[in-house]
PDB file of C-alpha atoms in Angstrom:
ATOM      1  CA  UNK A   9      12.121  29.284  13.062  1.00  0.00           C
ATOM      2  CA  UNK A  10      11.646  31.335  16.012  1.00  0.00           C
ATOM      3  CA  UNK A  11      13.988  31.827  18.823  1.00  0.00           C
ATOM      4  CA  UNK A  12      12.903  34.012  21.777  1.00  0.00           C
ATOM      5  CA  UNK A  13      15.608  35.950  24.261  1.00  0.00           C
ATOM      6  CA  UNK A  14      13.990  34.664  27.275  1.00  0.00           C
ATOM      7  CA  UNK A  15      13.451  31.178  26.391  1.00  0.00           C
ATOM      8  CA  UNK A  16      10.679  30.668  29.310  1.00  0.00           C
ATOM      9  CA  UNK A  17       8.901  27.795  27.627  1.00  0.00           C
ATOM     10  CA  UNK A  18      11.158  27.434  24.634  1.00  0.00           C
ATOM     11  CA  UNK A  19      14.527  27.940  22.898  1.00  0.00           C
ATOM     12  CA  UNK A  20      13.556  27.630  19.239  1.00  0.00           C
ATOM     13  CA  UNK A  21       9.595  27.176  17.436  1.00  0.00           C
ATOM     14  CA  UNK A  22       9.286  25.856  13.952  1.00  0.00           C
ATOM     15  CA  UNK A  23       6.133  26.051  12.567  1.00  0.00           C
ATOM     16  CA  UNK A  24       4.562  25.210   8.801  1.00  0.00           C
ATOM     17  CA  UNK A  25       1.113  26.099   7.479  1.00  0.00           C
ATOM     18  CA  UNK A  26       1.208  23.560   4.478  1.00  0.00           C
ATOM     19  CA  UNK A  27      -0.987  23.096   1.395  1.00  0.00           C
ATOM     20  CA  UNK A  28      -0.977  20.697  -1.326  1.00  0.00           C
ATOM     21  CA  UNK A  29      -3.227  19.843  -4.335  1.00  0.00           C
ATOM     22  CA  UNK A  30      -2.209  16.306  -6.128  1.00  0.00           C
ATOM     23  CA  UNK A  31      -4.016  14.633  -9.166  1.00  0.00           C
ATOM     24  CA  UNK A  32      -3.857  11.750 -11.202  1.00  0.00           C
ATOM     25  CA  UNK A  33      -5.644  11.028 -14.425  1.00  0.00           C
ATOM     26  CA  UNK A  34      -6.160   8.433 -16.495  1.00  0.00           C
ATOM     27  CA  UNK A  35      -7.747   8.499 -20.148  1.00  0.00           C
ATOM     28  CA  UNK A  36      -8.492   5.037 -21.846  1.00  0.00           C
ATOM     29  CA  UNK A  37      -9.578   4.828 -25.223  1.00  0.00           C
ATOM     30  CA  UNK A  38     -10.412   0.914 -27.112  1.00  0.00           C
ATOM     31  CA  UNK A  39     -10.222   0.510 -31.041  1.00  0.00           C
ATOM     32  CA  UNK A  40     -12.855  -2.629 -30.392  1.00  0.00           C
ATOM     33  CA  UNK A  41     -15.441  -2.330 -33.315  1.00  0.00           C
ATOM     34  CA  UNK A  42     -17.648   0.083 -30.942  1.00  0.00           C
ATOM     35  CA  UNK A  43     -14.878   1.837 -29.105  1.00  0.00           C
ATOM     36  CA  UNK A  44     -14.979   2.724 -25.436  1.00  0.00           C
ATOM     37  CA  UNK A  45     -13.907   5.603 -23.531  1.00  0.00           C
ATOM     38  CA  UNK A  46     -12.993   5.295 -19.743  1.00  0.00           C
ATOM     39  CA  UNK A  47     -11.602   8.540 -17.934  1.00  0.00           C
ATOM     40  CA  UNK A  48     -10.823   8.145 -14.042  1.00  0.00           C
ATOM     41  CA  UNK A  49      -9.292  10.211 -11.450  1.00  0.00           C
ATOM     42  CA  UNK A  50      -7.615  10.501  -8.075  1.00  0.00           C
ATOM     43  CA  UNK A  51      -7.469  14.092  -7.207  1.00  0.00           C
ATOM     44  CA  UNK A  52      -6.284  15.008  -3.429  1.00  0.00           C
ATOM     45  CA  UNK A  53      -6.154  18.357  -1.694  1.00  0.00           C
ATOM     46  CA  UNK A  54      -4.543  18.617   2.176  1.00  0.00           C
ATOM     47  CA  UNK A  55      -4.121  21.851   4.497  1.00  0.00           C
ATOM     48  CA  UNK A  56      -2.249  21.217   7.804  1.00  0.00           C
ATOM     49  CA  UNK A  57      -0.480  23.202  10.426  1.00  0.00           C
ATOM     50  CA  UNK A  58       2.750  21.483  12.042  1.00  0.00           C
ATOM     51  CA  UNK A  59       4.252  22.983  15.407  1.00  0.00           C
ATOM     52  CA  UNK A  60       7.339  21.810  17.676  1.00  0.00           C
ATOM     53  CA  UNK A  61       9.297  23.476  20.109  1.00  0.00           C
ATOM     54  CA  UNK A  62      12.316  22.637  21.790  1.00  0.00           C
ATOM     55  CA  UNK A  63      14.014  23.514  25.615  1.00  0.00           C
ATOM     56  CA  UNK A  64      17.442  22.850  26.369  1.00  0.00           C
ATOM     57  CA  UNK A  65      18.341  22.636  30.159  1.00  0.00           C
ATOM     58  CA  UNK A  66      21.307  21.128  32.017  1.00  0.00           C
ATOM     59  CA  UNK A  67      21.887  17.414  30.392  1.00  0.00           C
ATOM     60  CA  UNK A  68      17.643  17.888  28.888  1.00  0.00           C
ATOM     61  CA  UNK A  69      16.632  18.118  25.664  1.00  0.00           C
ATOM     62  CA  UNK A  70      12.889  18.539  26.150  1.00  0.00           C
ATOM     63  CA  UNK A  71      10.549  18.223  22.573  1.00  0.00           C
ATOM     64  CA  UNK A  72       6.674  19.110  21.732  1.00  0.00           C
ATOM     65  CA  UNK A  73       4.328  19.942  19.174  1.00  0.00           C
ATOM     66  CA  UNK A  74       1.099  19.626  17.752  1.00  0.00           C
ATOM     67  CA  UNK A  75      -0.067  18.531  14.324  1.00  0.00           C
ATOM     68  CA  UNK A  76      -3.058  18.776  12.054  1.00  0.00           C
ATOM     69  CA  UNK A  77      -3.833  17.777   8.743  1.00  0.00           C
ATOM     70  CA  UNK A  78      -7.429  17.576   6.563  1.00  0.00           C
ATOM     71  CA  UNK A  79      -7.382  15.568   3.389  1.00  0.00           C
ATOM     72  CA  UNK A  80     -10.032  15.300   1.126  1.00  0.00           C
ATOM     73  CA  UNK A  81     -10.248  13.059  -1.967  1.00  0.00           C
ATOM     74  CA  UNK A  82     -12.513  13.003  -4.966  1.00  0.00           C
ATOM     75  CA  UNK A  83     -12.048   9.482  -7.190  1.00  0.00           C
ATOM     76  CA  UNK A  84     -14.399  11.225 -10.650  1.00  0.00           C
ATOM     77  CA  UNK A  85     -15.314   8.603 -13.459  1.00  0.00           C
ATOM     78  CA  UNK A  86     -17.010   8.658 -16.571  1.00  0.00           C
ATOM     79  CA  UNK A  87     -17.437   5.773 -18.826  1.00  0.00           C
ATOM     80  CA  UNK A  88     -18.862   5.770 -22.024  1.00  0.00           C
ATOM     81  CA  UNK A  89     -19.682   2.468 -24.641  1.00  0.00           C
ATOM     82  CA  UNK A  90     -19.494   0.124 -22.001  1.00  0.00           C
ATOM     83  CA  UNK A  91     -20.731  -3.005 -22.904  1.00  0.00           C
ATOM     84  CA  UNK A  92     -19.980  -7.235 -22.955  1.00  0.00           C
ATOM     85  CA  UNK A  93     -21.765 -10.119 -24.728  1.00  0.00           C
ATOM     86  CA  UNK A  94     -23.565  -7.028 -26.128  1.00  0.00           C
ATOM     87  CA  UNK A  95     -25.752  -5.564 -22.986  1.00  0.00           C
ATOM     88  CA  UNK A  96     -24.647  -2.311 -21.689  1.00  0.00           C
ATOM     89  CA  UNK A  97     -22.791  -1.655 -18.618  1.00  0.00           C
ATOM     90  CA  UNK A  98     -22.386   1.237 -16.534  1.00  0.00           C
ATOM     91  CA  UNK A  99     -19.134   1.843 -14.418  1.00  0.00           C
ATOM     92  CA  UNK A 100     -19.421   2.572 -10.577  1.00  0.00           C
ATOM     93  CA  UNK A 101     -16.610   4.876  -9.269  1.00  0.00           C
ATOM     94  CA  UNK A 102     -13.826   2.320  -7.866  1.00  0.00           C
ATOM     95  CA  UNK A 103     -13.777   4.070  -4.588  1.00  0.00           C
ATOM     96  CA  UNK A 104     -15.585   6.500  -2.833  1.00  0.00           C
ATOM     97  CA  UNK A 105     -14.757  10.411  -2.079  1.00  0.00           C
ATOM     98  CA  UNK A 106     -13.309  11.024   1.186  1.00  0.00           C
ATOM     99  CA  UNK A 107     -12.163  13.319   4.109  1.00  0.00           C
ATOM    100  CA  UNK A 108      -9.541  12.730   6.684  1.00  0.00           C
ATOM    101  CA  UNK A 109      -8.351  14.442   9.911  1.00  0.00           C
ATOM    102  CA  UNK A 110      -5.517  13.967  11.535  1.00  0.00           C
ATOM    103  CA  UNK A 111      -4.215  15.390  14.376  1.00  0.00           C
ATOM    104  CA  UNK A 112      -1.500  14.870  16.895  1.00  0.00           C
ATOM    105  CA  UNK A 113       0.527  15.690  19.770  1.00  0.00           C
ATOM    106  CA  UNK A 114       3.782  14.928  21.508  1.00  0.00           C
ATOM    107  CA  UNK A 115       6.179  15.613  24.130  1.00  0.00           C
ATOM    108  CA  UNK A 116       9.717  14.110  24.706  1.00  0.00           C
ATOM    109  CA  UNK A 117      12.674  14.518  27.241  1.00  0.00           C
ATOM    110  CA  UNK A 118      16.199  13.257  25.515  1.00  0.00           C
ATOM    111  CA  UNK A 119      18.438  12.660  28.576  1.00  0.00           C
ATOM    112  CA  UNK A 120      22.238  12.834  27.467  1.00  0.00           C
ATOM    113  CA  UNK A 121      25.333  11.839  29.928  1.00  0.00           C
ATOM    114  CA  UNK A 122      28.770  11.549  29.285  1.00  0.00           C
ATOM    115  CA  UNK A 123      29.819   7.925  29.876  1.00  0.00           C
ATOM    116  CA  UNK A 124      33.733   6.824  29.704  1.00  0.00           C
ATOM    117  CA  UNK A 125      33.852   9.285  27.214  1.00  0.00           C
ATOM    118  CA  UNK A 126      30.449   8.709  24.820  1.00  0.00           C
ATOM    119  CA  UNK A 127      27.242  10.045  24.878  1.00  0.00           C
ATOM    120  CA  UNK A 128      24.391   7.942  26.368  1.00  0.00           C
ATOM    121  CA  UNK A 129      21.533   9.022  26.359  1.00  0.00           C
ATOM    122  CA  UNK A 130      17.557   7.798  27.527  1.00  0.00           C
ATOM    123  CA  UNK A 131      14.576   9.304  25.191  1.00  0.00           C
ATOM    124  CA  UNK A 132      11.212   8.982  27.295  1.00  0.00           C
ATOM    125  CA  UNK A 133       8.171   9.943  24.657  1.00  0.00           C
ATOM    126  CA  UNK A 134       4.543  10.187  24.220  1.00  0.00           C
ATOM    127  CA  UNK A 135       2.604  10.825  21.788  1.00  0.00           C
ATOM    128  CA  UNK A 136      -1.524  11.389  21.104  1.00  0.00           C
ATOM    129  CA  UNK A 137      -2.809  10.619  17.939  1.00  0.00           C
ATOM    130  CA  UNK A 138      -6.074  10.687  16.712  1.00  0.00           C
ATOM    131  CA  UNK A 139      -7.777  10.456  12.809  1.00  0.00           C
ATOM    132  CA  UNK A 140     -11.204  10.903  11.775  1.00  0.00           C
ATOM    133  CA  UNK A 141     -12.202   9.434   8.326  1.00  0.00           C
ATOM    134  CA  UNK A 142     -15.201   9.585   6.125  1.00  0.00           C
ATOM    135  CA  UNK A 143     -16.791   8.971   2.916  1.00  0.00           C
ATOM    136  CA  UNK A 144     -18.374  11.347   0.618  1.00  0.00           C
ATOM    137  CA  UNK A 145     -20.366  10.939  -2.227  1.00  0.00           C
ATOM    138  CA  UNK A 146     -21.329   7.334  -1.760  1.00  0.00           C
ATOM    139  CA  UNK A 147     -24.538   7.254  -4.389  1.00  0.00           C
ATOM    140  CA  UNK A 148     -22.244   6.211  -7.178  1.00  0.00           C
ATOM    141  CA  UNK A 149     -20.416   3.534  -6.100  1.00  0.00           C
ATOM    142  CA  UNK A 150     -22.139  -0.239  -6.957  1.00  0.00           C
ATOM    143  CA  UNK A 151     -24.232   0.943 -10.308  1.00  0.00           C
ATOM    144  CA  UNK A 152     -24.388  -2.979 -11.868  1.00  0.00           C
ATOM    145  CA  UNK A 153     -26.320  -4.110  -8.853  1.00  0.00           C
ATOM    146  CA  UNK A 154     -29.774  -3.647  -9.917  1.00  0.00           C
ATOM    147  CA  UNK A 155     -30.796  -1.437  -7.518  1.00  0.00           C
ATOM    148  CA  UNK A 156     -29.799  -3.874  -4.092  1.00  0.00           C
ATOM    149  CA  UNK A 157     -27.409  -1.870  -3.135  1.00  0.00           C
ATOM    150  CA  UNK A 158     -28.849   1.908  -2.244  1.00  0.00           C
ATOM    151  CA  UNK A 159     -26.595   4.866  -1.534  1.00  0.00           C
ATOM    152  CA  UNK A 160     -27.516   4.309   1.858  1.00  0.00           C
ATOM    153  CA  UNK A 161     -26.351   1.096   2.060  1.00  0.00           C
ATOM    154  CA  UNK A 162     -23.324   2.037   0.926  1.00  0.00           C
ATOM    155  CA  UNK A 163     -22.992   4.412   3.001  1.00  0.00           C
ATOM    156  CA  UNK A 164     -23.386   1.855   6.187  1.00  0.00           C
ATOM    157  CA  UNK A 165     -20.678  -0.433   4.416  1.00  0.00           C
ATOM    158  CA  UNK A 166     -17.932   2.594   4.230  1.00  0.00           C
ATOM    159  CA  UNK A 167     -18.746   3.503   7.570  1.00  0.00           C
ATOM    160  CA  UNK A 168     -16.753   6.441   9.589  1.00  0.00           C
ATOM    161  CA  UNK A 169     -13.848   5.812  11.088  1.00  0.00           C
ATOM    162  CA  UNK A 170     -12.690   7.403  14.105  1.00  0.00           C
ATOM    163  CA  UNK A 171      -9.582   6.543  16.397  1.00  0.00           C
ATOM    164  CA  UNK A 172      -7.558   8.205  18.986  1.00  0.00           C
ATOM    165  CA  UNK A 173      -5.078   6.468  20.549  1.00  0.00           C
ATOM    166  CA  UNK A 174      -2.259   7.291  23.178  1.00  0.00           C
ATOM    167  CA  UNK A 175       1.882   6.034  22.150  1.00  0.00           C
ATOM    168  CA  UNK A 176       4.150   5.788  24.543  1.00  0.00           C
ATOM    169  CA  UNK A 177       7.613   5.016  23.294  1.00  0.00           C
ATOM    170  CA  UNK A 178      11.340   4.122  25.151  1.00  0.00           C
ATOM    171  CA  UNK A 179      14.559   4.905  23.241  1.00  0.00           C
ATOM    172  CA  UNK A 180      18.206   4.214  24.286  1.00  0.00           C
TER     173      UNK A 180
END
């Protein structure tokens, strides 16, 4: 938290460079008479920067900041003795590796006034936000398919997403 002495633009700045790493594993292991072995995954690592100000002045209470995240996702899986009515099969990941963006902005104005003795106050807002998703590492994905369904197709059926959208908001 920062807090300036001349306060031009704000009175206080809080801002967070963030990481995280998350994963989750699973290990499945069947006594059938030919036993199978199924390890999958969900592993997730995000960097983001989060920034907000605030400005006090006469009965204002005036809000803004920026944020940015990137996300990306790797679903691993490995499969071995696979089989039913005695024919082999061969696992396709259940979801493909991805990347995400977000990023946003916002600016508020919290009005306050002293009315027969309470607070009342109006909270004008609005707020950008835009995401950008994609997948990664499609090739995998539909392996029981006898080759009708390419990487590339996959590929077209994930698509990219990408989405920006302007929020307006009215509080009392």
């Amino acid at each position: 938290l920062y807090t300036p002495t001349d306060g031009l633009l704000f009175d206080s700045l809080n801002s967070k460079l963030f990481f995280s790493k998350t994963e989750a594993h699973d290990y499945t292991i069947s006594n059938a008479a030919s036993p199978t072995q199924v390890w999958s995954g969900y592993d997730t690592n995000t960097v983001g920067l989060e920034s907000k100000a605030t400005k006090e002045w006469r009965n204002h209470r005036f809000s803004y900041g920026v944020n940015i995240r990137q996300s990306e996702s790797e679903r691993p899986l490995t499969a071995q003795n696979i089989a039913a009515d005695g024919l082999p099969i061969q696992l396709g990941r259940p979801q493909a590796d991805s990347k995400l963006i977000n990023a946003g902005a916002f600016v508020q104005d919290k009005m306050t006034w002293d009315v027969a003795g309470h607070d009342f106050s109006i909270i004008p807002a609005v707020r950008f936000a835009w995401q950008h998703a994609k997948p990664e590492n499609t090739d995998n994905l539909f392996t029981n398919t006898s080759g009708n369904v390419t990487a590339s197709d996959t590929a077209k059926m994930y698509g990219t997403n990408a989405d920006g959208q302007i929020l307006p908001a009215l509080t009392f």
